[in-house]
Amino acid sequence: MSSSVIDFIATEARFGAQNYAPIGVVLSRGEGVWVWDTEGNRYLDCLSAYSAVSQGHCHPKILAAMVEQAHRLTLTSRAFHNDQLALFYEEIAALTGSHKVLPMNSGAEAVETAIKSVRKWGYEVKGVPDGQAEIIVCANNFHGRTLGIVGFSTDPETHGHFGPFAPGFKIIPFGDAAALKEAITPNTVAFLVEPIQGEAGVVIPPAGYFTEVRQLCTANNVMLVLDEIQTGLGRTGKLLAEQHEGIEADVTLLGKALSGGFYPVSAVLSNNDVLGTLRPGQHGSTFGGNPLACAVARAAMRVLVEEGMIENAARQGARFLEGLKDIRANTIREVRGRGLMLAVELHPEAGRARRYCEALQGKGILAKDTHEQTIRIAPPLVITSDQVDWALERLASTLTQDFS
Ligand SMILES: *Cc1c(COP(=O)(O)O)cnc(C)c1O
């Protein structure tokens, strides 16, 4: 490593809170599926900023929209109207078939907004006694880092020593419709769940699970809130992961790729009166729905559709998954994936996934380990067949090594 690389890393360590443990690479440029470090080495990005840069790094059309808007108007607050918000609403509603939209910034804020809204809906529409609303969530969930959210995480790293936490959440196993049925009471207002658990290691529920979940929620007047912050906008090969089972959520949460990685933009979408219970002054955000965010998100949604990225995610995801399944290596316990949301789970004896990610870095691939034994693979949705094959060659030669 050159001295400049060591400087960046050492300076981060000296001044920064140590709430991340990054792989030892300092990136300075990105284009499409590729990123470059400060020394000019090129890497295939197989994390895509946790699916936020699904459209590829520095997409020229999103960049142009951002620069154009930044010259005109960036922030008004919602105290006044701006000429981008209505267009953003119209376009996101047309794309997703939603009726109401509430724009926020980070994914966690969208989750918090959904929690507040379904509680309010519960009291004002469903008739739950005040202060009694219950929300059901799943074990091993990941919905963000705010105090409200980490309080119902089952990962000790995530919630340890951050309490006390807000009550009103009930935790059930993921992928178990009978457990949901059991957990619902007259005070249940919502079931908050990821279509595929991303941070838990790309955990895909059994076929038919969401069909049953949808039926249970409808039968009991419980709002189905799907956190599609990671799975949404083409990542799994469909616009929304709910489409794999032909269901529709009552509330859908989007973030990450909603801005193509340029800017934090999230949104709560609802197809009924959940968002309708919010009155002026009851919820908000200084930056939520600002014209720069809206212009960026509009371009990010447009290129996703116009450039066929969703179809490409389905096609290249299938190719990638097949290729991973063809790798014969004793280190591999299981390969999972849907679209370009993929994971390789290693045998416990194979050593930590982190070690394999570091070896992949040496071969020009950036991937991220999750939960010790799993390598997550989620390249931008613009990846080509040749690039998938290029990645598979390097993954095969790395996974047949032994780092135990
Ligand atoms: C990333 C993520 C979030 C949180 O988004 P932030 O922008 O980091 O707050 C919430 N839910 C899921 C499923 C995510 O992947």
CSV table of C-alpha atoms and ligand atoms in Angstrom, one decimal:
chain,number,residue,atom,x,y,z
A,1,MET,CA,0.0,0.0,0.0
A,2,SER,CA,1.3,3.5,-0.8
A,3,SER,CA,1.6,6.0,2.0
A,4,SER,CA,-1.5,8.0,0.8
A,5,VAL,CA,-3.7,4.9,1.2
A,6,ILE,CA,-2.5,4.3,4.7
A,7,ASP,CA,-3.0,8.0,5.5
A,8,PHE,CA,-6.7,7.9,4.5
A,9,ILE,CA,-7.3,4.8,6.6
A,10,ALA,CA,-5.3,6.0,9.6
A,11,THR,CA,-6.9,9.4,9.6
A,12,GLU,CA,-10.4,7.8,9.5
A,13,ALA,CA,-9.4,5.6,12.4
A,14,ARG,CA,-7.9,8.5,14.4
A,15,PHE,CA,-10.9,10.9,14.1
A,16,GLY,CA,-13.9,8.7,13.2
A,17,ALA,CA,-16.2,6.7,15.5
A,18,GLN,CA,-15.4,3.0,14.9
A,19,ASN,CA,-18.9,2.0,14.0
A,20,TYR,CA,-17.7,0.3,10.7
A,21,ALA,CA,-14.9,-2.1,9.9
A,22,PRO,CA,-14.4,-1.4,6.1
A,23,ILE,CA,-12.3,-3.6,3.8
A,24,GLY,CA,-8.9,-2.0,3.3
A,25,VAL,CA,-9.6,-0.2,0.0
A,26,VAL,CA,-9.9,3.6,-0.5
A,27,LEU,CA,-12.2,4.3,-3.5
A,28,SER,CA,-12.0,7.5,-5.4
A,29,ARG,CA,-14.0,7.0,-8.7
A,30,GLY,CA,-16.8,4.9,-10.0
A,31,GLU,CA,-18.5,4.3,-13.4
A,32,GLY,CA,-21.2,1.6,-14.1
A,33,VAL,CA,-20.3,-1.6,-12.3
A,34,TRP,CA,-16.7,-0.5,-11.7
A,35,VAL,CA,-14.9,1.4,-9.0
A,36,TRP,CA,-11.3,2.5,-8.8
A,37,ASP,CA,-9.1,3.0,-5.7
A,38,THR,CA,-6.7,5.9,-5.1
A,39,GLU,CA,-3.9,3.9,-6.7
A,40,GLY,CA,-5.8,3.3,-9.9
A,41,ASN,CA,-6.8,-0.4,-9.3
A,42,ARG,CA,-10.1,-1.3,-10.7
A,43,TYR,CA,-12.8,-3.4,-9.0
A,44,LEU,CA,-16.1,-4.9,-9.9
A,45,ASP,CA,-18.5,-3.6,-7.2
A,46,CYS,CA,-20.5,-6.6,-5.9
A,47,LEU,CA,-22.1,-4.7,-3.1
A,48,SER,CA,-23.5,-1.6,-4.9
A,49,ALA,CA,-23.6,0.3,-1.6
A,50,TYR,CA,-26.1,-2.2,-0.2
A,51,SER,CA,-28.2,-1.9,-3.4
A,52,ALA,CA,-28.3,1.9,-3.5
A,53,VAL,CA,-26.3,2.1,-6.7
A,54,SER,CA,-28.4,-0.4,-8.6
A,55,GLN,CA,-28.3,1.9,-11.7
A,56,GLY,CA,-24.5,1.8,-11.7
A,57,HIS,CA,-22.0,4.3,-10.4
A,58,CYS,CA,-22.4,7.9,-11.6
A,59,HIS,CA,-25.1,7.1,-14.1
A,60,PRO,CA,-24.8,10.0,-16.6
A,61,LYS,CA,-28.6,10.7,-16.9
A,62,ILE,CA,-29.1,10.8,-13.1
A,63,LEU,CA,-26.0,13.0,-12.8
A,64,ALA,CA,-27.3,15.4,-15.5
A,65,ALA,CA,-30.7,15.7,-13.7
A,66,MET,CA,-28.9,16.3,-10.4
A,67,VAL,CA,-26.6,19.0,-11.8
A,68,GLU,CA,-29.4,20.7,-13.7
A,69,GLN,CA,-31.7,20.8,-10.6
A,70,ALA,CA,-28.8,21.9,-8.3
A,71,HIS,CA,-28.3,25.0,-10.5
A,72,ARG,CA,-32.0,25.9,-10.3
A,73,LEU,CA,-33.3,25.1,-6.8
A,74,THR,CA,-32.2,22.6,-4.1
A,75,LEU,CA,-34.4,23.1,-1.0
A,76,THR,CA,-37.6,24.9,-0.2
A,77,SER,CA,-38.8,22.9,2.8
A,78,ARG,CA,-42.4,21.7,2.7
A,79,ALA,CA,-43.5,25.1,4.0
A,80,PHE,CA,-43.8,25.9,0.2
A,81,HIS,CA,-44.6,23.9,-2.9
A,82,ASN,CA,-41.8,23.2,-5.4
A,83,ASP,CA,-42.1,22.2,-9.1
A,84,GLN,CA,-40.5,18.8,-8.7
A,85,LEU,CA,-42.6,17.1,-5.9
A,86,ALA,CA,-45.8,16.8,-7.8
A,87,LEU,CA,-43.9,15.2,-10.8
A,88,PHE,CA,-42.1,12.8,-8.4
A,89,TYR,CA,-45.5,11.8,-6.9
A,90,GLU,CA,-47.1,11.3,-10.3
A,91,GLU,CA,-44.2,9.2,-11.6
A,92,ILE,CA,-43.6,7.0,-8.5
A,93,ALA,CA,-47.4,6.4,-8.2
A,94,ALA,CA,-47.6,5.4,-11.9
A,95,LEU,CA,-44.5,3.1,-11.6
A,96,THR,CA,-45.7,1.3,-8.4
A,97,GLY,CA,-49.5,1.6,-8.7
A,98,SER,CA,-49.6,3.4,-5.3
A,99,HIS,CA,-52.2,6.0,-4.4
A,100,LYS,CA,-50.4,8.0,-1.7
A,101,VAL,CA,-46.8,8.9,-1.2
A,102,LEU,CA,-44.8,10.3,1.7
A,103,PRO,CA,-41.2,11.3,0.8
A,104,MET,CA,-38.4,11.1,3.4
A,105,ASN,CA,-34.6,10.8,3.2
A,106,SER,CA,-33.0,7.6,4.7
A,107,GLY,CA,-34.6,4.2,4.7
A,108,ALA,CA,-34.8,4.2,8.5
A,109,GLU,CA,-36.9,7.4,8.3
A,110,ALA,CA,-39.3,5.6,5.9
A,111,VAL,CA,-39.7,2.7,8.4
A,112,GLU,CA,-40.3,5.2,11.2
A,113,THR,CA,-42.9,7.0,9.1
A,114,ALA,CA,-44.6,3.7,8.4
A,115,ILE,CA,-44.7,2.7,12.1
A,116,LYS,CA,-46.2,6.1,13.1
A,117,SER,CA,-48.7,6.0,10.2
A,118,VAL,CA,-50.0,2.4,10.9
A,119,ARG,CA,-50.3,3.2,14.6
A,120,LYS,CA,-52.4,6.3,13.8
A,121,TRP,CA,-54.5,4.3,11.3
A,122,GLY,CA,-55.0,1.7,14.0
A,123,TYR,CA,-56.4,4.2,16.5
A,124,GLU,CA,-58.4,6.4,14.1
A,125,VAL,CA,-59.7,3.8,11.6
A,126,LYS,CA,-59.4,0.3,13.0
A,127,GLY,CA,-60.5,1.4,16.5
A,128,VAL,CA,-57.6,0.0,18.6
A,129,PRO,CA,-57.7,1.6,22.1
A,130,ASP,CA,-55.2,4.4,22.4
A,131,GLY,CA,-51.7,3.3,23.3
A,132,GLN,CA,-52.4,-0.4,22.7
A,133,ALA,CA,-51.4,-0.8,19.0
A,134,GLU,CA,-49.2,-3.9,18.3
A,135,ILE,CA,-46.9,-4.3,15.3
A,136,ILE,CA,-45.6,-7.8,14.4
A,137,VAL,CA,-42.0,-8.1,13.0
A,138,CYS,CA,-39.7,-11.0,12.2
A,139,ALA,CA,-36.6,-12.4,13.9
A,140,ASN,CA,-33.4,-11.5,12.2
A,141,ASN,CA,-35.0,-8.4,10.7
A,142,PHE,CA,-33.0,-5.4,9.5
A,143,HIS,CA,-35.0,-2.2,9.1
A,144,GLY,CA,-32.4,0.5,10.0
A,145,ARG,CA,-30.6,2.1,12.9
A,146,THR,CA,-32.9,4.5,14.7
A,147,LEU,CA,-33.8,3.9,18.3
A,148,GLY,CA,-37.4,3.0,17.4
A,149,ILE,CA,-36.2,0.3,15.0
A,150,VAL,CA,-33.2,-1.2,16.8
A,151,GLY,CA,-35.6,-1.8,19.8
A,152,PHE,CA,-37.2,-4.6,17.8
A,153,SER,CA,-34.0,-6.1,16.3
A,154,THR,CA,-33.1,-9.6,17.5
A,155,ASP,CA,-29.4,-9.0,16.8
A,156,PRO,CA,-27.5,-8.2,20.0
A,157,GLU,CA,-24.9,-6.1,18.2
A,158,THR,CA,-27.7,-3.9,16.9
A,159,HIS,CA,-29.6,-3.3,20.1
A,160,GLY,CA,-27.2,-4.1,22.9
A,161,HIS,CA,-26.8,-1.2,25.4
A,162,PHE,CA,-29.0,1.2,23.4
A,163,GLY,CA,-32.2,0.7,25.5
A,164,PRO,CA,-34.7,1.3,27.0
A,165,PHE,CA,-36.8,0.8,23.9
A,166,ALA,CA,-40.4,1.6,22.8
A,167,PRO,CA,-43.0,-1.2,23.5
A,168,GLY,CA,-45.6,-2.4,21.0
A,169,PHE,CA,-43.6,-4.9,18.9
A,170,LYS,CA,-44.0,-8.7,18.8
A,171,ILE,CA,-41.3,-10.8,17.2
A,172,ILE,CA,-42.1,-14.0,15.3
A,173,PRO,CA,-40.0,-16.3,13.1
A,174,PHE,CA,-39.5,-15.3,9.4
A,175,GLY,CA,-41.2,-17.5,6.8
A,176,ASP,CA,-43.7,-19.0,9.2
A,177,ALA,CA,-47.3,-18.0,8.4
A,178,ALA,CA,-48.7,-20.1,11.2
A,179,ALA,CA,-46.7,-18.0,13.7
A,180,LEU,CA,-48.2,-14.9,12.2
A,181,LYS,CA,-51.7,-16.3,12.6
A,182,GLU,CA,-50.9,-17.1,16.2
A,183,ALA,CA,-49.5,-13.6,16.9
A,184,ILE,CA,-52.3,-11.5,15.6
A,185,THR,CA,-54.7,-10.0,18.2
A,186,PRO,CA,-57.5,-7.4,17.8
A,187,ASN,CA,-54.9,-4.7,18.6
A,188,THR,CA,-52.5,-5.7,15.8
A,189,VAL,CA,-52.2,-2.9,13.3
A,190,ALA,CA,-49.5,-4.1,11.1
A,191,PHE,CA,-47.0,-6.8,10.0
A,192,LEU,CA,-43.7,-5.2,9.1
A,193,VAL,CA,-41.4,-7.6,7.0
A,194,GLU,CA,-38.7,-7.7,4.3
A,195,PRO,CA,-39.7,-9.8,1.3
A,196,ILE,CA,-36.2,-11.3,1.4
A,197,GLN,CA,-34.1,-10.7,4.5
A,198,GLY,CA,-31.0,-9.0,3.1
A,199,GLU,CA,-28.8,-8.2,6.1
A,200,ALA,CA,-29.6,-11.6,7.6
A,201,GLY,CA,-27.8,-13.1,4.6
A,202,VAL,CA,-30.3,-13.1,1.7
A,203,VAL,CA,-32.9,-15.4,3.4
A,204,ILE,CA,-35.7,-16.3,1.0
A,205,PRO,CA,-38.9,-17.4,2.6
A,206,PRO,CA,-40.7,-20.6,1.5
A,207,ALA,CA,-42.9,-20.4,-1.7
A,208,GLY,CA,-46.4,-19.5,-0.8
A,209,TYR,CA,-45.5,-17.7,2.4
A,210,PHE,CA,-46.4,-14.2,1.3
A,211,THR,CA,-49.7,-15.4,-0.3
A,212,GLU,CA,-50.7,-16.7,3.1
A,213,VAL,CA,-49.4,-13.6,4.9
A,214,ARG,CA,-51.5,-11.5,2.5
A,215,GLN,CA,-54.6,-13.5,3.3
A,216,LEU,CA,-54.0,-13.4,7.1
A,217,CYS,CA,-53.5,-9.6,7.0
A,218,THR,CA,-56.6,-9.0,4.9
A,219,ALA,CA,-58.8,-11.4,7.0
A,220,ASN,CA,-57.7,-9.6,10.2
A,221,ASN,CA,-57.6,-6.0,9.0
A,222,VAL,CA,-53.8,-5.8,9.6
A,223,MET,CA,-51.7,-3.6,7.3
A,224,LEU,CA,-49.0,-5.5,5.5
A,225,VAL,CA,-46.0,-3.3,5.4
A,226,LEU,CA,-43.3,-4.6,3.1
A,227,ASP,CA,-39.8,-3.1,3.6
A,228,GLU,CA,-38.6,-3.1,0.0
A,229,ILE,CA,-35.7,-0.7,0.7
A,230,GLN,CA,-33.2,-3.3,-0.4
A,231,THR,CA,-35.4,-5.7,-2.5
A,232,GLY,CA,-37.3,-3.0,-4.4
A,233,LEU,CA,-36.7,-1.2,-7.7
A,234,GLY,CA,-35.5,-4.2,-9.7
A,235,ARG,CA,-32.9,-5.8,-7.4
A,236,THR,CA,-34.7,-9.2,-7.4
A,237,GLY,CA,-35.5,-9.2,-11.1
A,238,LYS,CA,-39.0,-7.6,-10.7
A,239,LEU,CA,-39.8,-4.0,-9.9
A,240,LEU,CA,-41.0,-5.0,-6.4
A,241,ALA,CA,-40.2,-8.4,-4.8
A,242,GLU,CA,-43.9,-8.7,-3.8
A,243,GLN,CA,-44.6,-9.4,-7.5
A,244,HIS,CA,-42.8,-12.8,-7.3
A,245,GLU,CA,-45.9,-14.0,-5.3
A,246,GLY,CA,-48.4,-11.8,-7.1
A,247,ILE,CA,-49.4,-10.0,-3.9
A,248,GLU,CA,-49.7,-6.3,-3.0
A,249,ALA,CA,-48.6,-4.7,0.2
A,250,ASP,CA,-50.8,-2.1,1.9
A,251,VAL,CA,-47.7,0.0,2.6
A,252,THR,CA,-44.4,-0.3,0.7
A,253,LEU,CA,-41.1,1.2,1.7
A,254,LEU,CA,-38.5,2.3,-0.8
A,255,GLY,CA,-35.1,3.9,-0.4
A,256,LYS,CA,-31.5,3.1,-1.5
A,257,ALA,CA,-31.8,2.8,-5.3
A,258,LEU,CA,-34.6,5.3,-5.4
A,259,SER,CA,-31.9,7.9,-6.0
A,260,GLY,CA,-29.4,5.7,-7.8
A,261,GLY,CA,-26.9,6.3,-5.0
A,262,PHE,CA,-26.6,10.1,-5.6
A,263,TYR,CA,-28.5,11.4,-2.6
A,264,PRO,CA,-30.6,9.9,0.3
A,265,VAL,CA,-34.2,9.6,-0.9
A,266,SER,CA,-36.8,7.3,0.6
A,267,ALA,CA,-40.6,7.0,0.3
A,268,VAL,CA,-43.6,5.4,2.0
A,269,LEU,CA,-46.2,4.3,-0.5
A,270,SER,CA,-49.7,3.2,0.5
A,271,ASN,CA,-52.6,2.0,-1.5
A,272,ASN,CA,-55.3,2.8,1.1
A,273,ASP,CA,-56.0,5.3,3.8
A,274,VAL,CA,-52.9,4.7,6.1
A,275,LEU,CA,-51.1,7.8,5.0
A,276,GLY,CA,-54.4,9.6,4.8
A,277,THR,CA,-54.6,9.8,8.6
A,278,LEU,CA,-51.7,12.2,8.8
A,279,ARG,CA,-52.8,15.9,9.1
A,280,PRO,CA,-50.6,19.0,8.7
A,281,GLY,CA,-48.0,19.3,11.5
A,282,GLN,CA,-48.2,15.7,12.6
A,283,HIS,CA,-45.1,14.4,10.7
A,284,GLY,CA,-42.4,15.9,8.5
A,285,SER,CA,-38.8,16.3,7.5
A,286,THR,CA,-36.8,19.5,6.5
A,287,PHE,CA,-35.2,17.7,3.5
A,288,GLY,CA,-38.0,15.2,2.7
A,289,GLY,CA,-39.5,15.9,-0.7
A,290,ASN,CA,-37.0,18.6,-1.6
A,291,PRO,CA,-36.7,19.5,-5.3
A,292,LEU,CA,-33.1,18.1,-5.7
A,293,ALA,CA,-34.1,14.8,-4.2
A,294,CYS,CA,-37.2,14.6,-6.4
A,295,ALA,CA,-35.3,15.4,-9.6
A,296,VAL,CA,-32.7,12.8,-8.8
A,297,ALA,CA,-35.3,10.1,-7.9
A,298,ARG,CA,-37.3,10.9,-11.1
A,299,ALA,CA,-34.2,10.3,-13.2
A,300,ALA,CA,-33.2,7.2,-11.2
A,301,MET,CA,-36.7,5.6,-11.7
A,302,ARG,CA,-36.7,6.6,-15.4
A,303,VAL,CA,-33.3,5.0,-16.3
A,304,LEU,CA,-34.3,1.8,-14.4
A,305,VAL,CA,-37.2,1.3,-16.7
A,306,GLU,CA,-35.9,2.9,-20.0
A,307,GLU,CA,-32.7,1.0,-19.9
A,308,GLY,CA,-34.2,-2.4,-19.1
A,309,MET,CA,-32.4,-2.8,-15.8
A,310,ILE,CA,-35.1,-4.8,-14.1
A,311,GLU,CA,-35.2,-7.4,-16.9
A,312,ASN,CA,-31.4,-7.4,-16.9
A,313,ALA,CA,-31.4,-8.2,-13.2
A,314,ALA,CA,-33.6,-11.2,-13.8
A,315,ARG,CA,-31.5,-12.5,-16.7
A,316,GLN,CA,-28.0,-11.9,-15.2
A,317,GLY,CA,-29.2,-12.9,-11.8
A,318,ALA,CA,-30.2,-16.3,-13.2
A,319,ARG,CA,-26.8,-16.6,-15.0
A,320,PHE,CA,-24.9,-15.6,-11.8
A,321,LEU,CA,-26.9,-18.1,-9.6
A,322,GLU,CA,-26.4,-21.0,-12.0
A,323,GLY,CA,-22.7,-20.2,-12.2
A,324,LEU,CA,-22.4,-20.1,-8.4
A,325,LYS,CA,-24.2,-23.4,-8.1
A,326,ASP,CA,-21.7,-24.9,-10.6
A,327,ILE,CA,-18.7,-24.0,-8.4
A,328,ARG,CA,-17.5,-27.2,-6.8
A,329,ALA,CA,-15.8,-26.2,-3.6
A,330,ASN,CA,-15.9,-27.8,-0.1
A,331,THR,CA,-16.1,-24.3,1.4
A,332,ILE,CA,-19.6,-23.7,0.1
A,333,ARG,CA,-22.6,-24.7,2.3
A,334,GLU,CA,-25.3,-23.0,0.3
A,335,VAL,CA,-25.8,-20.6,-2.6
A,336,ARG,CA,-29.0,-18.5,-2.6
A,337,GLY,CA,-30.4,-15.7,-4.6
A,338,ARG,CA,-33.2,-14.0,-6.5
A,339,GLY,CA,-32.3,-11.7,-9.3
A,340,LEU,CA,-29.1,-9.9,-8.5
A,341,MET,CA,-29.5,-10.3,-4.7
A,342,LEU,CA,-27.2,-13.3,-4.2
A,343,ALA,CA,-25.3,-14.9,-1.3
A,344,VAL,CA,-22.8,-17.7,-0.8
A,345,GLU,CA,-22.9,-19.2,2.7
A,346,LEU,CA,-19.7,-20.9,3.7
A,347,HIS,CA,-19.3,-23.9,6.0
A,348,PRO,CA,-18.3,-22.9,9.5
A,349,GLU,CA,-15.0,-24.9,9.0
A,350,ALA,CA,-14.1,-22.8,5.9
A,351,GLY,CA,-13.1,-19.8,8.0
A,352,ARG,CA,-14.7,-16.4,8.1
A,353,ALA,CA,-16.3,-14.9,5.0
A,354,ARG,CA,-14.4,-11.7,5.7
A,355,ARG,CA,-11.2,-13.5,4.7
A,356,TYR,CA,-12.7,-14.5,1.4
A,357,CYS,CA,-13.9,-11.0,0.7
A,358,GLU,CA,-10.3,-9.8,1.3
A,359,ALA,CA,-9.0,-12.4,-1.2
A,360,LEU,CA,-11.6,-11.3,-3.7
A,361,GLN,CA,-10.4,-7.7,-3.3
A,362,GLY,CA,-7.0,-8.9,-4.5
A,363,LYS,CA,-8.6,-10.3,-7.6
A,364,GLY,CA,-10.6,-7.2,-8.4
A,365,ILE,CA,-13.9,-7.9,-6.8
A,366,LEU,CA,-15.4,-6.0,-3.9
A,367,ALA,CA,-18.0,-8.0,-1.9
A,368,LYS,CA,-19.1,-7.8,1.7
A,369,ASP,CA,-19.4,-10.5,4.3
A,370,THR,CA,-22.5,-10.6,6.5
A,371,HIS,CA,-22.9,-12.6,9.7
A,372,GLU,CA,-19.5,-14.3,9.7
A,373,GLN,CA,-20.2,-17.0,7.2
A,374,THR,CA,-22.0,-15.4,4.3
A,375,ILE,CA,-20.6,-13.5,1.3
A,376,ARG,CA,-23.2,-11.2,-0.2
A,377,ILE,CA,-23.1,-10.6,-4.0
A,378,ALA,CA,-25.2,-7.7,-5.4
A,379,PRO,CA,-23.7,-6.0,-8.4
A,380,PRO,CA,-25.3,-3.0,-10.1
A,381,LEU,CA,-28.2,-4.1,-12.3
A,382,VAL,CA,-26.4,-2.9,-15.4
A,383,ILE,CA,-23.9,-5.9,-15.3
A,384,THR,CA,-23.3,-7.7,-18.6
A,385,SER,CA,-23.0,-11.5,-19.2
A,386,ASP,CA,-19.3,-11.1,-19.8
A,387,GLN,CA,-18.9,-9.3,-16.5
A,388,VAL,CA,-20.9,-12.0,-14.7
A,389,ASP,CA,-18.6,-14.7,-16.2
A,390,TRP,CA,-15.5,-12.6,-15.3
A,391,ALA,CA,-16.8,-12.5,-11.6
A,392,LEU,CA,-17.6,-16.2,-11.5
A,393,GLU,CA,-14.1,-17.2,-12.6
A,394,ARG,CA,-12.6,-15.2,-9.8
A,395,LEU,CA,-15.2,-16.4,-7.2
A,396,ALA,CA,-14.5,-20.0,-8.2
A,397,SER,CA,-10.7,-19.6,-7.8
A,398,THR,CA,-11.2,-17.9,-4.4
A,399,LEU,CA,-13.8,-20.3,-3.0
A,400,THR,CA,-11.7,-23.3,-3.7
A,401,GLN,CA,-9.0,-21.9,-1.5
A,402,ASP,CA,-9.0,-22.7,2.2
A,403,PHE,CA,-8.7,-19.9,4.7
A,404,SER,CA,-9.7,-21.8,7.8
B,1,LIG,C1,-30.7,-0.4,4.3
B,1,LIG,C2,-32.0,-0.8,4.8
B,1,LIG,C3,-32.8,0.0,5.7
B,1,LIG,C4,-32.3,1.3,6.2
B,1,LIG,O1,-31.9,2.2,5.3
B,1,LIG,P1,-31.0,3.5,5.7
B,1,LIG,O2,-31.0,4.4,4.5
B,1,LIG,O3,-29.6,2.9,6.0
B,1,LIG,O4,-31.6,4.1,6.9
B,1,LIG,C5,-34.0,-0.5,6.0
B,1,LIG,N1,-34.5,-1.6,5.6
B,1,LIG,C6,-33.8,-2.4,4.8
B,1,LIG,C7,-34.4,-3.7,4.3
B,1,LIG,C8,-32.6,-2.1,4.4
B,1,LIG,O5,-31.8,-2.9,3.6
